[in-house]
Amino acid sequence: MSHEAAAGEATSPGRNFARLLQSPLTLPLVGLIVVSVLMALASPNFFSLDNLLNVLRQVSIVGILAVGMTFVILTGGIDLSVGAVMALVGTITAGLMVNSGLPGEAAMAVGLLLGLAIGLFNGALVAWGKMPSIIVTLATMGMARGIALIYSGGYPISGLPSWISWFGVGRIGVVPVPVIIMVVIYAIAWVLLERTAFGRHVYALGGNETAARLSGVKTHRVKLIVFGISGLTSALASVILTGRLMSGQPNAGVGFELDAIAAVVLGGTAIAGGRGLILGTLIGAVLLGILNNGLNLMGINPYLQDVIKGAIILLAIYIGRDWR
Amino acid sequence: MLELQGIRKSFGKIEVLHGVDLEVRSGEVHALLGENGAGKSTLMKILCGIIPPSAGTIRIQGTEHHFANYDAAIAAGIGIVFQEFSLIPYLNAAENMFLARELRNRLGLLDRRAMRKRAGEIMQRLGVNVPLDVPVQRLSIAEQQFVEIAKALSLDARILVLDEPTATLTPTEVEHLFKVMRELRRQGVAIIFISHHLEEIFQICDRITVLRDGEFVGSCAVSEVDNDRLVEMMVGRRIESSFPPKPVFEASAPVVLEVDNLRIKKNGPVSRFTLRKGEILGFAGLVGSGRTETVLAMLSAGPVASCTLKIDGVEKRLSGPDEALYHGIGLLPESRKEQGLITSFSILQNISLNNYGKYRKGHWFLDLKKERKATQTAMDQVRVKAQGPNARVDTLSGGNQQKVVIARWLNHQMKVLIFDEPTRGIDVGAKAEIYALMREFTAQGNAIIMISSELPEVIGMSDRVCVFRQGGIVATVEGEAISSEQIMTHATTGSIEHVA
């Protein structure tokens, strides 16, 4: 075995190129460039600043959901509840403002805490309840959606203070507020994953949970926190959604968990955990957004768009799968 | 029967096999020897068609073969039992043997009776009695191995490769395996036997072939060599004793760890032991005698019914490995790949995995520079041979991987380290280095618990030995009493204590 290793690490002219190929960011980036060029060829408007900012604005919600999803998937878990949690948080926040007369800031704070709490609940069940995350979050997904529908009676709750819309459609300079929020969240996530012990433990858990536990990593706590982060990012995404819709909609975000998972996987993160980068997720989310945007600009039938997106995701995963 | 000639293999520009010959006759057990990294595994992978050779020929009964893949090698009559079994744990022995080539009846449904009958016949040919109806996960390791061998034979293997089959067996099971091997030899099967236990070579093998660093060193009858000569052929120099000298032990040395009333299961046997400053306490016993389980119970890392633990005389209750770490107790598990290392991590990340506290800046953040420096120091201390701290650990040899795990713990101020099979699958040279590191650690006033299934290791390293049998400690021996006879007697006939 050691000989093979020596062969693999031999210095040769192709080494830098090989290293470049090994970077988990390479494939997502290539995909992003290819899709961008194709879209630009198909629609000359594509590369305008306006359109690009528009794409990023559209990406922001799924992009933020995908941050929490990245943490969870890196540990080897999955969180199906993000879309439903986003809807529940939006509905409750709007309800507290409109029906209970709570000040907007307080209602939003409650909403963020609620998202965090649901995430921690998921995490506790996975860590201490020793239940598989796919089942736990499938159940809480249904519960969150159900509670949102009960609370709102199935109707959107509107009549929010007008400043809420700033989070959805406002701009600072030319840059949309949702894009700024998203970038800040990604920056924080990057620091957490790359520059803190917690981040390393997240990767360690996905790489080999037994080894991590036996060497003294508090694996239960790491699980609790990653699901907490996912709940919190769901709530943050709901702030933008609420600002855009200017209402709390119990039916919002259906299927968003799948888009978030797709963004993470397109970004080169291994679905089994342990390997991946948060920047890859950002690229994956943008890639997904460009596809949506480009297909719309081309005026393609929305049903056909889903088929094309699915095919592209399959192709991307086929190319990027583990070759070893 | 089998003739490999001038086999060469290169990965990229680096050649790892430099023209190796191997000739195996039918009806003989042929030992393939060499340190880890000598090229045994690569050679066997070539024989089984898993990787193609760069040069050289493979002849079976005079016919030249070029195997395109594993299936082609099987079709040519080669069977291999890997170190890690390829059995499906939930299927029974017969189902495993006929996996992917199930016998069918006229309706196209599984013909379970026919498969069971064939399986029974093959087991009979092996002269073993393995239950065919229970999921293989409930069989012992030895029985699972017999299923693997039977599977190979059911494919008409005439050349059987056994890759370190005895590594995880108890002495009785090894004896049983040897009986099966002798029976197959009598039936004319050619067996290639890989083992690190030299005494086994003399017990069972007819001829040997030795590899060293990818070179063919020599081939001869077992009767022409002795132990020292074998080791010399393998390492290229004579190794005297690989165990460092034991220090003179003061009886008054303070106790760092005192364990009492430890029960893994309710109503199970009770274990008690003490660990003194500066000593290596050996945990001996047969595989499955409860040594690992006892250690895991003590740390609350596995099932535990009761345990009273005193650290430096103060009673403590550990809630898991993380709290053990806090109290300066660390575990180096027996299976490095499954339990010790994050294989997708670099050496650096593996070493610093549990001691980020040391490289913080601004309380929350990692100081990457400091981490790199500390890792380099730790690597140098244990002499890890690698490209650098950023090399992935799965590219390292077993010995270097173990050194990485050791470095992880030496990077802390640990008081007690628990080594579970510290040198399993590690070559002779690296073994001596690891023994030296262990003594270095105890010489600094720390203590070690060493679980080991290798008697020479237990005897050569331990200052005292706790002997396990059937889930508990049956005896503790020290000084002159540490001998193979004493330990084996306790391990096989000692009586366990059930009263609390």
Coordinates of N, CA, C and O in Angstrom, one line a residue, chain A residues 30-127:
Chain A
V30 N -16.4 24.6 -13.0 CA -16.5 24.3 -14.4 C -17.9 24.3 -14.8 O -18.3 24.9 -15.8
G31 N -18.8 23.6 -14.0 CA -20.2 23.5 -14.3 C -20.8 24.9 -14.4 O -21.6 25.3 -15.3
L32 N -20.4 25.8 -13.4 CA -21.0 27.1 -13.4 C -20.6 27.9 -14.7 O -21.5 28.6 -15.3
I33 N -19.3 27.8 -15.0 CA -18.9 28.5 -16.2 C -19.6 28.0 -17.5 O -20.1 28.8 -18.3
V34 N -19.7 26.7 -17.6 CA -20.3 26.1 -18.8 C -21.7 26.6 -18.9 O -22.2 27.1 -20.0
V35 N -22.5 26.5 -17.8 CA -23.9 26.8 -17.9 C -24.0 28.3 -18.1 O -24.9 28.7 -18.9
S36 N -23.2 29.1 -17.5 CA -23.2 30.6 -17.7 C -23.0 30.9 -19.2 O -23.8 31.7 -19.8
V37 N -22.0 30.3 -19.8 CA -21.7 30.6 -21.2 C -22.9 30.2 -22.1 O -23.3 30.9 -23.0
L38 N -23.4 29.0 -21.8 CA -24.6 28.5 -22.6 C -25.7 29.5 -22.5 O -26.4 29.8 -23.5
M39 N -26.0 30.0 -21.3 CA -27.1 30.9 -21.1 C -26.9 32.2 -21.8 O -27.8 32.8 -22.3
A40 N -25.6 32.7 -21.7 CA -25.3 33.9 -22.4 C -25.5 33.8 -23.9 O -25.9 34.7 -24.5
L41 N -25.1 32.6 -24.4 CA -25.3 32.5 -25.9 C -26.8 32.5 -26.2 O -27.2 33.0 -27.3
A42 N -27.5 31.8 -25.4 CA -29.0 31.7 -25.7 C -29.7 33.0 -25.5 O -30.7 33.3 -26.1
S43 N -29.2 33.8 -24.5 CA -30.0 35.0 -24.2 C -29.0 36.1 -23.9 O -28.3 36.1 -22.9
P44 N -28.9 37.1 -24.8 CA -27.9 38.2 -24.7 C -28.0 39.0 -23.4 O -27.0 39.6 -23.0
N45 N -29.2 39.0 -22.8 CA -29.4 39.8 -21.6 C -28.7 39.2 -20.4 O -28.6 39.8 -19.4
F46 N -28.3 37.9 -20.5 CA -27.9 37.2 -19.4 C -26.8 37.9 -18.5 O -26.9 38.0 -17.3
F47 N -25.8 38.4 -19.2 CA -24.6 38.9 -18.5 C -24.8 40.4 -18.1 O -23.9 41.0 -17.6
S48 N -26.0 40.9 -18.2 CA -26.2 42.3 -17.7 C -26.2 42.3 -16.2 O -26.6 41.3 -15.5
L49 N -25.6 43.4 -15.6 CA -25.5 43.5 -14.2 C -26.9 43.3 -13.5 O -27.0 42.6 -12.5
D50 N -27.9 43.9 -14.1 CA -29.2 43.8 -13.6 C -29.7 42.3 -13.4 O -30.2 41.9 -12.4
N51 N -29.5 41.6 -14.5 CA -29.9 40.2 -14.5 C -29.1 39.4 -13.5 O -29.7 38.6 -12.8
L52 N -27.8 39.6 -13.5 CA -27.0 38.8 -12.6 C -27.4 39.1 -11.1 O -27.5 38.2 -10.3
L53 N -27.6 40.4 -10.8 CA -28.1 40.7 -9.4 C -29.4 40.0 -9.1 O -29.7 39.6 -8.1
N54 N -30.2 40.0 -10.2 CA -31.6 39.4 -10.1 C -31.4 37.9 -9.8 O -32.1 37.4 -8.9
V55 N -30.5 37.3 -10.5 CA -30.3 35.9 -10.3 C -29.9 35.6 -8.8 O -30.5 34.8 -8.1
L56 N -28.9 36.4 -8.4 CA -28.5 36.2 -7.0 C -29.6 36.5 -6.0 O -29.7 35.8 -5.0
R57 N -30.5 37.4 -6.3 CA -31.6 37.7 -5.4 C -32.5 36.5 -5.3 O -32.9 36.0 -4.3
Q58 N -32.7 35.9 -6.5 CA -33.6 34.7 -6.5 C -33.0 33.5 -5.8 O -33.7 32.7 -5.3
V59 N -31.7 33.5 -5.9 CA -30.9 32.4 -5.3 C -30.9 32.4 -3.8 O -30.8 31.4 -3.1
S60 N -31.1 33.7 -3.3 CA -30.7 33.9 -1.8 C -31.5 32.9 -0.9 O -30.9 32.4 0.0
I61 N -32.8 32.7 -1.1 CA -33.5 31.9 -0.2 C -33.0 30.4 -0.1 O -32.6 29.9 0.9
V62 N -32.9 29.8 -1.3 CA -32.4 28.4 -1.3 C -30.9 28.4 -0.9 O -30.4 27.5 -0.2
G63 N -30.2 29.5 -1.3 CA -28.8 29.6 -0.9 C -28.6 29.6 0.6 O -27.7 28.9 1.1
I64 N -29.5 30.3 1.3 CA -29.3 30.3 2.8 C -29.8 29.0 3.4 O -29.1 28.5 4.3
L65 N -30.8 28.4 2.9 CA -31.2 27.1 3.4 C -30.1 26.1 3.2 O -29.8 25.2 4.0
A66 N -29.4 26.2 2.0 CA -28.3 25.3 1.7 C -27.1 25.4 2.7 O -26.4 24.5 2.8
V67 N -27.0 26.5 3.3 CA -25.9 26.7 4.3 C -26.1 25.7 5.4 O -25.2 24.9 5.8
G68 N -27.3 25.8 6.1 CA -27.6 24.8 7.1 C -27.5 23.4 6.7 O -27.0 22.5 7.3
M69 N -28.0 23.2 5.5 CA -28.0 21.9 4.9 C -26.6 21.3 4.7 O -26.3 20.2 4.9
T70 N -25.6 22.2 4.4 CA -24.2 21.8 4.2 C -23.7 21.3 5.5 O -23.0 20.2 5.6
F71 N -23.9 22.0 6.6 CA -23.4 21.6 7.9 C -24.0 20.2 8.2 O -23.2 19.3 8.6
V72 N -25.3 20.0 8.0 CA -25.9 18.7 8.4 C -25.4 17.6 7.5 O -25.0 16.5 8.0
I73 N -25.3 17.9 6.2 CA -24.8 16.8 5.3 C -23.3 16.5 5.5 O -22.9 15.3 5.5
L74 N -22.5 17.5 5.9 CA -21.1 17.2 6.2 C -21.0 16.2 7.3 O -20.0 15.4 7.4
T75 N -21.9 16.3 8.3 CA -21.8 15.3 9.4 C -22.4 13.9 9.0 O -22.3 13.0 9.8
G76 N -22.9 13.8 7.8 CA -23.5 12.6 7.4 C -25.0 12.5 7.6 O -25.5 11.4 7.4
G77 N -25.6 13.6 7.9 CA -27.1 13.6 8.1 C -27.8 14.3 7.0 O -27.2 14.6 5.9
I78 N -29.1 14.5 7.2 CA -29.8 15.3 6.2 C -31.0 16.0 6.9 O -31.4 15.5 8.0
D79 N -31.4 17.1 6.4 CA -32.5 17.8 7.1 C -33.6 18.1 6.0 O -33.4 19.0 5.2
L80 N -34.6 17.4 6.1 CA -35.7 17.6 5.2 C -36.7 18.6 5.6 O -37.6 19.0 4.9
S81 N -36.5 19.1 6.8 CA -37.6 20.0 7.4 C -37.4 21.5 7.0 O -38.2 22.3 7.4
V82 N -36.3 21.8 6.3 CA -36.0 23.3 6.2 C -37.1 24.1 5.5 O -37.4 25.2 5.9
G83 N -37.7 23.5 4.4 CA -38.7 24.3 3.7 C -39.9 24.5 4.6 O -40.5 25.6 4.7
A84 N -40.3 23.5 5.3 CA -41.5 23.6 6.2 C -41.2 24.5 7.4 O -42.1 25.3 7.8
V85 N -40.0 24.4 7.9 CA -39.7 25.3 9.1 C -39.7 26.8 8.6 O -40.2 27.6 9.3
M86 N -39.2 27.0 7.4 CA -39.2 28.3 6.8 C -40.7 28.8 6.8 O -41.0 30.0 7.2
A87 N -41.6 28.0 6.3 CA -43.0 28.4 6.2 C -43.6 28.7 7.6 O -44.3 29.7 7.8
L88 N -43.3 27.8 8.5 CA -43.8 27.9 9.9 C -43.3 29.2 10.5 O -44.1 30.0 11.1
V89 N -42.0 29.4 10.4 CA -41.5 30.6 11.0 C -42.1 31.9 10.4 O -42.5 32.8 11.1
G90 N -42.2 31.9 9.1 CA -42.9 33.0 8.4 C -44.3 33.3 8.9 O -44.7 34.4 9.1
T91 N -45.0 32.2 9.0 CA -46.4 32.3 9.4 C -46.6 32.8 10.8 O -47.3 33.7 11.1
I92 N -45.8 32.2 11.7 CA -45.9 32.6 13.1 C -45.4 34.1 13.2 O -46.0 34.9 14.0
T93 N -44.3 34.4 12.6 CA -43.8 35.8 12.7 C -44.9 36.8 12.2 O -45.2 37.8 12.9
A94 N -45.5 36.5 11.1 CA -46.5 37.4 10.5 C -47.7 37.4 11.5 O -48.2 38.5 11.8
G95 N -48.1 36.3 12.0 CA -49.2 36.2 12.9 C -49.0 37.0 14.2 O -49.8 37.8 14.6
L96 N -47.8 37.0 14.7 CA -47.4 37.7 15.9 C -47.5 39.2 15.7 O -48.0 40.0 16.5
M97 N -47.1 39.6 14.5 CA -47.2 41.0 14.2 C -48.6 41.5 13.9 O -49.0 42.5 14.5
V98 N -49.3 40.7 13.1 CA -50.6 41.2 12.7 C -51.7 40.9 13.7 O -52.5 41.7 14.1
N99 N -51.8 39.6 14.2 CA -52.8 39.2 15.1 C -52.5 39.6 16.6 O -53.4 39.9 17.3
S100 N -51.3 39.4 17.0 CA -51.0 39.6 18.4 C -50.5 41.0 18.7 O -50.2 41.3 19.9
G101 N -50.2 41.7 17.7 CA -49.8 43.1 17.9 C -48.4 43.3 18.4 O -48.1 44.3 19.0
L102 N -47.6 42.2 18.2 CA -46.2 42.3 18.7 C -45.4 43.3 17.8 O -45.7 43.3 16.6
P103 N -44.5 44.1 18.3 CA -43.6 44.9 17.5 C -42.9 44.0 16.5 O -42.6 42.9 16.8
G104 N -42.7 44.5 15.3 CA -42.1 43.7 14.2 C -40.7 43.1 14.6 O -40.5 41.9 14.4
E105 N -39.9 43.9 15.3 CA -38.6 43.4 15.7 C -38.7 42.2 16.6 O -38.0 41.2 16.5
A106 N -39.6 42.3 17.6 CA -39.8 41.3 18.6 C -40.3 40.0 17.9 O -39.9 38.9 18.2
A107 N -41.3 40.2 17.0 CA -41.8 39.0 16.3 C -40.8 38.3 15.5 O -40.7 37.1 15.5
M108 N -39.9 39.1 14.9 CA -38.8 38.5 14.1 C -37.8 37.7 15.0 O -37.4 36.6 14.6
A109 N -37.6 38.3 16.1 CA -36.7 37.6 17.1 C -37.3 36.3 17.5 O -36.6 35.3 17.6
V110 N -38.6 36.3 17.8 CA -39.3 35.1 18.2 C -39.2 34.1 17.1 O -38.9 32.9 17.3
G111 N -39.4 34.6 15.8 CA -39.3 33.7 14.7 C -37.9 33.0 14.6 O -37.8 31.8 14.4
L112 N -36.9 33.8 14.7 CA -35.5 33.2 14.6 C -35.3 32.2 15.8 O -34.7 31.1 15.5
L113 N -35.8 32.5 17.0 CA -35.6 31.6 18.1 C -36.4 30.3 17.8 O -35.9 29.2 18.1
L114 N -37.6 30.4 17.2 CA -38.4 29.3 16.9 C -37.7 28.3 15.9 O -37.6 27.1 16.1
G115 N -37.1 29.0 14.9 CA -36.3 28.1 13.9 C -35.2 27.4 14.6 O -35.0 26.2 14.4
L116 N -34.4 28.1 15.4 CA -33.3 27.5 16.1 C -33.9 26.4 17.0 O -33.3 25.3 17.1
A117 N -35.0 26.6 17.7 CA -35.5 25.6 18.6 C -35.9 24.3 17.9 O -35.6 23.2 18.3
I118 N -36.5 24.5 16.7 CA -36.9 23.3 15.9 C -35.7 22.5 15.5 O -35.6 21.3 15.6
G119 N -34.7 23.3 15.1 CA -33.4 22.7 14.6 C -32.8 21.9 15.8 O -32.4 20.7 15.6
L120 N -32.8 22.5 17.0 CA -32.2 21.8 18.1 C -33.0 20.6 18.5 O -32.5 19.6 18.9
F121 N -34.3 20.7 18.3 CA -35.2 19.6 18.6 C -34.8 18.4 17.7 O -34.6 17.3 18.1
N122 N -34.7 18.7 16.4 CA -34.2 17.7 15.4 C -32.9 17.1 15.9 O -32.7 15.9 15.9
G123 N -32.0 18.0 16.2 CA -30.6 17.5 16.6 C -30.7 16.6 17.8 O -30.0 15.6 17.9
A124 N -31.5 17.0 18.8 CA -31.5 16.2 20.0 C -32.1 14.8 19.7 O -31.6 13.8 20.2
L125 N -33.1 14.8 18.9 CA -33.7 13.5 18.5 C -32.6 12.6 17.8 O -32.5 11.4 18.0
V126 N -31.9 13.2 16.9 CA -30.9 12.5 16.2 C -29.7 12.0 17.1 O -29.3 10.9 17.0
A127 N -29.3 13.0 17.9 CA -28.1 12.7 18.7 C -28.4 11.7 19.9 O -27.8 10.7 20.0

